[in-house]
Coordinates of C-alpha atoms and ligand atoms in Angstrom, one line a residue:
X263 CA 8.6 74.4 52.6
X264 CA 9.8 75.8 49.2
X265 CA 7.5 77.6 46.9
X266 CA 8.5 77.3 43.3
X267 CA 7.0 80.1 41.2
X268 CA 7.0 79.8 37.4
X269 CA 4.9 80.9 34.4
X270 CA 6.6 80.7 31.0
X271 CA 8.3 78.1 28.8
X272 CA 11.9 78.8 29.8
X273 CA 11.1 78.9 33.5
X274 CA 9.4 75.4 33.3
X275 CA 12.5 74.0 31.5
X276 CA 15.1 75.6 33.7
X277 CA 13.2 75.0 36.9
X278 CA 12.8 71.3 36.1
X279 CA 16.1 70.2 37.6
X280 CA 15.3 72.1 40.8
X281 CA 11.9 70.4 41.0
X282 CA 13.5 67.0 40.3
X283 CA 16.0 67.6 43.1
X284 CA 13.3 68.6 45.6
X285 CA 11.4 65.4 44.7
X286 CA 14.6 63.3 45.1
X287 CA 15.3 64.7 48.5
X288 CA 11.7 64.3 49.6
X289 CA 11.4 68.0 50.4
X290 CA 8.2 69.8 51.1
X291 CA 7.5 72.1 48.1
X292 CA 4.7 73.4 46.0
X293 CA 4.5 74.8 42.4
X294 CA 2.7 78.0 41.7
X295 CA 2.1 78.5 38.0
X296 CA 1.1 82.1 37.1
X297 CA -0.4 81.1 33.8
X298 CA 1.7 83.8 31.9
X299 CA 2.1 81.1 29.2
X300 CA -0.9 79.0 28.8
X301 CA -1.1 77.5 25.2
X302 CA -0.4 73.7 25.2
X303 CA 2.9 74.0 23.2
X304 CA 4.2 76.8 25.5
X305 CA 3.2 75.2 28.8
X306 CA 1.6 71.8 29.3
X307 CA 3.9 69.9 26.8
X308 CA 6.9 70.6 29.1
X309 CA 5.2 69.2 32.2
X310 CA 4.4 66.1 30.2
X311 CA 7.8 65.6 28.5
X312 CA 9.8 66.5 31.6
X313 CA 7.6 64.4 33.8
X314 CA 6.9 67.2 36.3
X315 CA 4.2 67.2 38.9
X316 CA 1.1 69.2 38.2
X317 CA 1.2 72.8 39.6
X318 CA -0.5 73.1 43.0
X319 CA -1.8 76.5 42.1
X320 CA -2.5 78.0 38.7
X321 CA -3.3 81.7 38.5
X322 CA -4.4 82.0 34.9
X323 CA -3.1 85.5 34.5
X324 CA -2.6 85.1 30.7
X325 CA -1.3 87.9 28.6
X326 CA -1.7 91.7 28.9
X327 CA 0.2 94.9 29.2
X328 CA 3.3 94.8 31.3
X329 CA 1.7 96.6 34.2
X330 CA -1.6 94.7 33.9
X331 CA 0.2 91.3 33.8
X332 CA 2.5 92.3 36.6
X333 CA -0.3 93.5 38.8
X334 CA -2.4 90.3 38.3
X335 CA 0.6 88.1 39.1
X336 CA 1.4 90.0 42.3
X337 CA -2.2 89.9 43.5
X338 CA -2.5 86.2 42.8
X339 CA 0.9 85.3 44.3
X340 CA 0.1 87.3 47.4
X341 CA -3.1 85.4 47.9
X342 CA -1.4 82.0 47.7
X343 CA 1.6 82.9 49.8
X344 CA -0.7 84.4 52.5
X345 CA -2.6 81.1 52.7
X346 CA 0.4 78.8 52.4
X347 CA 3.6 80.8 53.4
X348 CA 6.7 78.9 52.4
X349 CA 10.1 79.5 54.0
X350 CA 11.6 80.4 50.7
X351 CA 10.3 81.2 47.3
X352 CA 12.3 80.3 44.2
X353 CA 12.0 82.2 40.9
X354 CA 14.1 81.7 37.7
X355 CA 15.1 84.1 35.0
X356 CA 13.8 87.5 34.0
X357 CA 10.1 87.4 33.0
X358 CA 7.2 89.4 34.5
X359 CA 6.4 86.2 36.5
X360 CA 9.8 86.3 38.1
X361 CA 9.8 90.0 39.1
X362 CA 6.1 90.1 40.2
X363 CA 6.5 86.8 42.1
X364 CA 9.6 87.9 43.9
X365 CA 8.2 91.3 44.8
X366 CA 4.9 89.9 46.2
X367 CA 6.9 87.3 48.2
X368 CA 9.4 89.8 49.6
X369 CA 6.7 92.2 50.8
X370 CA 5.2 89.3 52.8
X371 CA 8.6 88.8 54.4
X372 CA 9.1 85.5 52.5
X373 CA 12.7 85.0 51.5
X374 CA 13.4 84.9 47.8
X375 CA 16.0 82.9 45.9
X376 CA 16.7 84.1 42.4
X377 CA 18.0 81.5 40.0
X378 CA 20.1 82.9 37.1
X379 CA 20.9 86.1 39.0
X380 CA 23.3 88.7 37.9
X381 CA 22.7 88.6 34.1
X382 CA 22.9 92.0 32.5
X383 CA 22.6 93.2 28.9
X384 CA 23.0 96.8 30.2
X385 CA 20.1 97.7 27.9
X386 CA 17.2 99.1 29.9
X387 CA 15.0 99.1 26.8
X388 CA 14.5 95.4 27.3
X389 CA 11.7 94.6 29.7
X390 CA 13.7 91.6 30.9
X391 CA 16.6 93.9 32.0
X392 CA 14.3 95.8 34.3
X393 CA 13.0 92.5 35.7
X394 CA 16.5 91.2 36.3
X395 CA 17.8 94.3 38.1
X396 CA 14.7 94.6 40.4
X397 CA 14.5 90.9 41.2
X398 CA 18.2 90.7 42.1
X399 CA 17.9 93.7 44.4
X400 CA 15.0 92.2 46.4
X401 CA 16.3 88.6 46.6
X402 CA 17.9 87.1 49.6
X403 CA 19.7 84.3 47.8
X404 CA 21.3 85.1 44.4
X405 CA 22.1 81.9 42.4
X406 CA 24.5 83.3 39.8
X407 CA 25.3 81.0 36.9
X408 CA 28.9 82.2 36.4
X409 CA 31.7 84.3 38.0
X410 CA 30.8 87.1 35.5
X411 CA 27.3 87.3 36.8
X412 CA 28.6 87.4 40.3
X413 CA 30.8 90.3 39.3
X414 CA 27.8 92.2 37.9
X415 CA 26.0 91.8 41.2
X416 CA 29.0 92.9 43.3
X417 CA 29.3 96.0 41.0
X418 CA 25.7 96.9 42.0
X419 CA 26.6 96.7 45.7
X420 CA 25.0 93.3 46.4
X421 CA 26.7 91.6 49.3
X422 CA 28.9 88.6 48.3
X423 CA 27.5 86.5 51.1
X424 CA 24.2 86.5 49.4
X425 CA 25.6 85.2 46.1
X426 CA 26.3 81.6 45.2
X427 CA 27.8 80.6 41.8
X428 CA 26.0 77.4 40.8
X429 CA 26.3 77.1 37.0
X430 CA 23.1 77.4 35.0
X431 CA 20.3 74.8 35.5
X432 CA 20.0 74.7 31.6
X433 CA 23.1 72.5 31.7
X434 CA 21.3 70.0 34.1
X435 CA 18.2 70.1 31.8
X436 CA 20.2 69.5 28.7
X437 CA 22.2 66.6 30.3
X438 CA 19.1 65.1 31.8
X439 CA 17.1 65.1 28.6
X440 CA 19.4 64.6 25.6
X441 CA 19.5 60.8 25.9
X442 CA 15.7 60.7 26.6
X443 CA 15.2 62.8 23.5
X444 CA 17.4 60.4 21.4
X445 CA 15.3 57.5 22.6
X446 CA 11.9 59.0 22.4
X447 CA 11.7 61.3 19.4
X448 CA 13.0 61.4 15.8
X449 CA 12.1 64.8 14.7
X450 CA 14.7 65.0 11.9
X451 CA 13.1 62.0 10.2
X452 CA 9.6 63.6 10.8
X453 CA 10.7 66.8 9.1
X454 CA 12.9 65.0 6.4
X455 CA 16.1 66.7 7.6
X456 CA 19.7 65.6 7.6
X457 CA 22.1 66.2 10.5
X458 CA 24.1 69.5 10.0
X459 CA 22.2 70.2 6.8
X460 CA 19.6 72.7 8.1
X461 CA 19.4 75.9 10.1
X462 CA 17.2 76.3 13.1
X463 CA 15.6 79.6 14.1
X464 CA 13.7 81.2 17.0
X465 CA 12.7 84.8 17.4
X466 CA 10.3 86.3 19.9
X467 CA 12.0 89.3 21.6
X468 CA 9.5 92.2 22.0
X469 CA 12.1 94.7 20.7
X470 CA 12.6 92.6 17.5
X471 CA 9.2 91.2 16.6
X472 CA 6.9 94.1 17.7
X473 CA 9.0 96.4 15.5
X474 CA 7.7 96.0 11.9
X475 CA 10.9 97.1 10.3
X476 CA 13.1 94.8 12.4
X477 CA 10.8 91.8 11.9
X478 CA 10.8 92.4 8.1
X479 CA 14.6 92.6 8.1
X480 CA 14.9 89.5 10.1
X481 CA 12.6 87.5 7.8
X482 CA 14.5 88.9 4.8
X483 CA 17.8 87.9 6.4
X484 CA 16.5 84.3 7.0
X485 CA 15.3 84.0 3.5
X486 CA 18.7 85.2 2.3
X487 CA 20.4 82.4 4.4
X488 CA 18.0 79.8 2.9
X489 CA 18.8 81.0 -0.6
X490 CA 22.6 81.2 -0.2
X491 CA 23.0 77.8 1.5
X492 CA 20.1 76.0 -0.3
X493 CA 19.4 74.3 3.1
X494 CA 16.1 74.2 5.0
X495 CA 15.5 76.9 7.6
X496 CA 13.3 75.4 10.3
X497 CA 11.5 78.1 12.3
X498 CA 9.2 77.1 15.2
X499 CA 7.2 80.3 15.7
X500 CA 6.6 81.7 19.1
X501 CA 2.9 82.9 19.6
X502 CA 4.0 86.6 19.9
X503 CA 5.8 86.3 16.6
X504 CA 3.0 84.4 14.9
X505 CA 0.6 87.2 15.7
X506 CA 3.0 89.8 14.3
X507 CA 3.7 87.9 11.1
X508 CA -0.1 87.6 10.5
X509 CA -0.6 91.3 11.2
X510 CA 2.2 92.3 8.8
X511 CA 0.8 90.0 6.2
X512 CA 4.3 89.6 4.8
X513 CA 5.6 86.6 2.9
X514 CA 7.9 84.0 4.5
X515 CA 9.1 82.3 1.3
X516 CA 11.6 79.6 1.7
X517 CA 11.2 79.2 5.5
X518 CA 9.8 76.1 7.1
X519 CA 7.5 77.7 9.7
X520 CA 6.1 75.3 12.4
X521 CA 4.3 75.4 15.7
X522 CA 6.7 75.6 18.7
X523 CA 8.2 72.2 19.5
X524 CA 8.3 70.4 22.8
X525 CA 11.7 70.4 24.6
X526 CA 12.7 66.9 23.5
X527 CA 12.1 67.7 19.9
X528 CA 13.7 71.1 20.1
X529 CA 16.8 69.8 21.8
X530 CA 17.3 67.2 19.1
X531 CA 16.9 69.8 16.4
X532 CA 19.3 72.1 18.1
X533 CA 22.0 69.5 18.7
X534 CA 22.0 68.4 15.0
X535 CA 21.7 71.8 13.3
X536 CA 24.4 73.4 11.1
X537 CA 23.8 76.6 13.0
X538 CA 21.1 78.2 15.1
X539 CA 19.8 81.8 14.6
X540 CA 18.0 83.2 17.6
X541 CA 17.2 86.1 19.8
X542 CA 16.4 83.8 22.8
X543 CA 18.4 83.8 25.9
X544 CA 18.1 80.1 26.7
X545 CA 18.9 79.1 23.1
X546 CA 22.2 81.0 23.2
X547 CA 23.1 79.0 26.3
X548 CA 21.9 75.6 25.0
X549 CA 23.8 75.9 21.7
X550 CA 26.9 76.7 23.7
X551 CA 26.4 73.6 25.8
X552 CA 25.6 71.4 22.8
X553 CA 28.6 72.6 20.8
X554 CA 26.5 74.1 18.0
X555 CA 27.3 77.6 16.6
X556 CA 24.8 80.3 17.3
X557 CA 24.1 83.6 15.6
X558 CA 22.2 86.0 17.8
X559 CA 19.9 88.5 16.1
X560 CA 20.4 91.2 18.7
X561 CA 22.9 94.1 19.4
X562 CA 23.7 93.0 23.0
X563 CA 23.5 90.0 25.1
X564 CA 23.3 89.2 28.8
X565 CA 25.1 86.0 28.0
X566 CA 28.7 87.4 27.2
X567 CA 30.2 84.0 28.2
X568 CA 29.0 82.6 24.9
X569 CA 30.7 85.3 23.0
X570 CA 33.9 84.9 25.0
X571 CA 34.2 81.1 24.3
X572 CA 33.3 81.7 20.6
X573 CA 30.0 79.7 20.4
X574 CA 27.9 82.8 19.7
X575 CA 28.1 86.0 17.6
X576 CA 25.9 89.0 17.7
X577 CA 24.7 89.6 14.1
X578 CA 22.1 92.3 14.8
X579 CA 18.8 92.5 12.9
X580 CA 19.7 93.9 9.4
X581 CA 19.2 91.3 6.7
X582 CA 22.7 91.8 5.1
X583 CA 24.5 91.6 8.5
X584 CA 22.5 88.4 9.4
X585 CA 23.7 86.7 6.2
X586 CA 27.3 88.0 6.7
X587 CA 27.3 86.8 10.3
X588 CA 26.0 83.4 9.4
X589 CA 28.6 83.0 6.6
X590 CA 31.5 83.5 9.0
X591 CA 29.9 81.7 12.1
X592 CA 29.2 78.6 10.0
X593 CA 32.9 78.3 9.1
X594 CA 34.3 79.0 12.6
X595 CA 35.8 76.2 14.7
X596 CA 33.8 74.3 17.2
X597 CA 35.0 72.6 20.4
X598 CA 34.8 75.5 22.9
X599 CA 34.4 74.9 26.6
X600 CA 31.0 75.2 28.2
X601 CA 31.1 78.1 30.7
X602 CA 27.8 77.3 32.4
X603 CA 28.9 74.5 34.8
X604 CA 28.8 70.8 35.0
X605 CA 25.1 70.1 35.4
X606 CA 24.7 70.2 39.2
X607 CA 23.2 73.7 39.6
X608 CA 19.8 72.3 40.6
X609 CA 21.4 70.1 43.3
X610 CA 23.5 73.1 44.6
X611 CA 20.5 75.4 44.7
X612 CA 18.3 72.9 46.6
X613 CA 21.1 72.1 49.0
X614 CA 21.5 75.8 49.9
X615 CA 17.7 76.2 50.3
X616 CA 17.5 73.1 52.5
X617 CA 20.3 74.3 54.7
X618 CA 18.9 77.8 55.1
X619 CA 17.7 78.2 58.7
X620 CA 14.1 79.5 59.3
X621 CA 14.0 83.2 59.9
Ligands
LIG866 C1 7.8 86.2 27.8 C2 8.8 87.0 28.6 C3 10.1 86.8 27.9 C4 10.5 85.4 27.6 C5 9.4 84.7 26.9 C6 9.7 83.2 26.8 C7 8.1 89.0 29.9 C8 8.1 90.4 29.9 N1 8.5 88.4 28.7 O1 7.6 86.8 26.6 O2 11.2 87.4 28.7 O3 11.7 85.4 26.9 O4 8.2 84.9 27.6 O5 9.0 82.6 25.7 O6 7.8 88.4 30.9 N2 0.8 83.9 23.9 C9 0.0 82.8 23.5 N3 0.1 81.7 24.3 C10 1.0 81.6 25.3 C11 1.8 82.7 25.7 C12 1.7 83.8 24.9 O7 -0.7 82.9 22.6 O8 1.0 80.5 26.0 C13 0.8 85.2 23.1 C14 -0.2 86.2 23.6 O9 -0.9 86.7 22.5 C15 0.7 87.3 24.2 C16 2.0 87.1 23.5 O10 2.1 85.8 23.1 O11 0.1 88.5 24.0 C17 3.2 87.5 24.4 O12 3.1 86.7 25.6 P1 3.8 87.3 27.0 O13 3.8 86.2 28.0 O14 3.3 88.6 27.3 O15 5.3 87.6 26.5 P2 6.3 86.7 25.7 O16 6.6 87.3 24.4 O17 5.9 85.3 25.6
LIG867 N1 12.2 75.8 23.1 C1 11.4 74.7 22.9 N2 10.7 74.7 21.8 C2 10.7 75.6 20.8 C3 11.6 76.7 21.0 C4 12.3 76.8 22.2 O1 11.3 73.9 23.8 O2 10.1 75.5 19.8 C5 13.0 75.9 24.4 C6 14.5 76.0 24.3 O3 15.0 74.7 24.2 C7 14.9 76.8 25.5 C8 13.7 77.6 25.8 O4 12.6 77.1 25.0 O5 15.2 75.9 26.6 C9 13.9 79.1 25.5 O6 12.7 79.8 25.7 P1 12.4 81.1 25.0 O7 13.3 81.3 23.8 O8 11.0 81.2 24.8 O9 12.7 82.2 26.2 P2 14.1 82.9 26.6 O10 15.1 81.9 26.9 O11 14.5 83.9 25.6 O12 13.6 83.7 27.8

């Protein structure tokens, strides 16, 4: 029995290839949704579009402070696992759901598999960095996406025998859904956009959007990009960011703000964009896989592979630097190699779990 724990948009998307593989192999598994993300466009839409089975358990923890949310997740996960103890729990990524789920499981002596293990920004001011480090150190199986992430784990003293380099399940998700997205949606037509003649933006990092000065600078930078290139800037707004923009009451002239898109729509927008500006982890990877240049509005990244192959540049959060970064990234050559594997990470992860002997 495998217990799949998830709770936010990126976890649903990146866990989908693992869930598909469990289904394909006829394995016994359940899905526990913590309810960290709960709005239709941050949660349900992905189950529908990716044709995933409904969660077996939904905790409904919702939003809150870090400690409050973490505590609620741990209590809820503990209750479920005590009732239905799986042989292994799988978590993916670096959210509070991941860290709290892994911690609750490991204290019940349930083995933990961490998908996307070993990523490090080396910036402890990011809540996600704390979650990554803690989760890696209490996990039994570390599914590292690249050799670089394996090295990070080894450097922290984690035994090599616990690490398996699988590639990133986002490659599986992109490959599995790109054609479906071409057949099922035509979001460029809906938004009156032409291929390669628009920018796509996402921004939701706590350290960016909860900081008034930074958020203002980012919006100013984006407006500058729109003005200089005279191209639409499409910006599906994450609920955290929506809240902060409203609180600030600042203008967002020239930007095409929308609700968050489903995965099929977003994938299509990404694949046809001139360039993507983001502070998202998953979007840095997806653009790299899709061959679309990315400018990351941060000062560090736990995805250095994207910098190394030249798909991504760190442009920071100052308006002038954002514009400068976009100017040069938009001109730089494409055609880099995807460092995140060949789209079989989900299969490898499930194979390892299925072969693991009961304790
Ligand atoms: C969380 C993760 C972050 C991840 C992101 C993916 C943590 C610490 N953060 O950040 O690593 O990159 O998810 O998108 O786990 N809200 C809604 N509806 C929702 C979800 C959130 O309205 O479905 C609003 C709430 O007002 C909430 C705010 O967004 O206060 C933030 O939500 P939360 O889950 O705490 O963090 P994210 O910023 O989404
Ligand atoms: N995404 C989406 N719709 C949107 C914006 C993003 O489906 O409007 C997807 C995107 O394709 C990627 C994932 O959300 O797979 C990234 O999630 P997010 O940026 O919220 O979190 P992070 O990756 O930073 O943890």
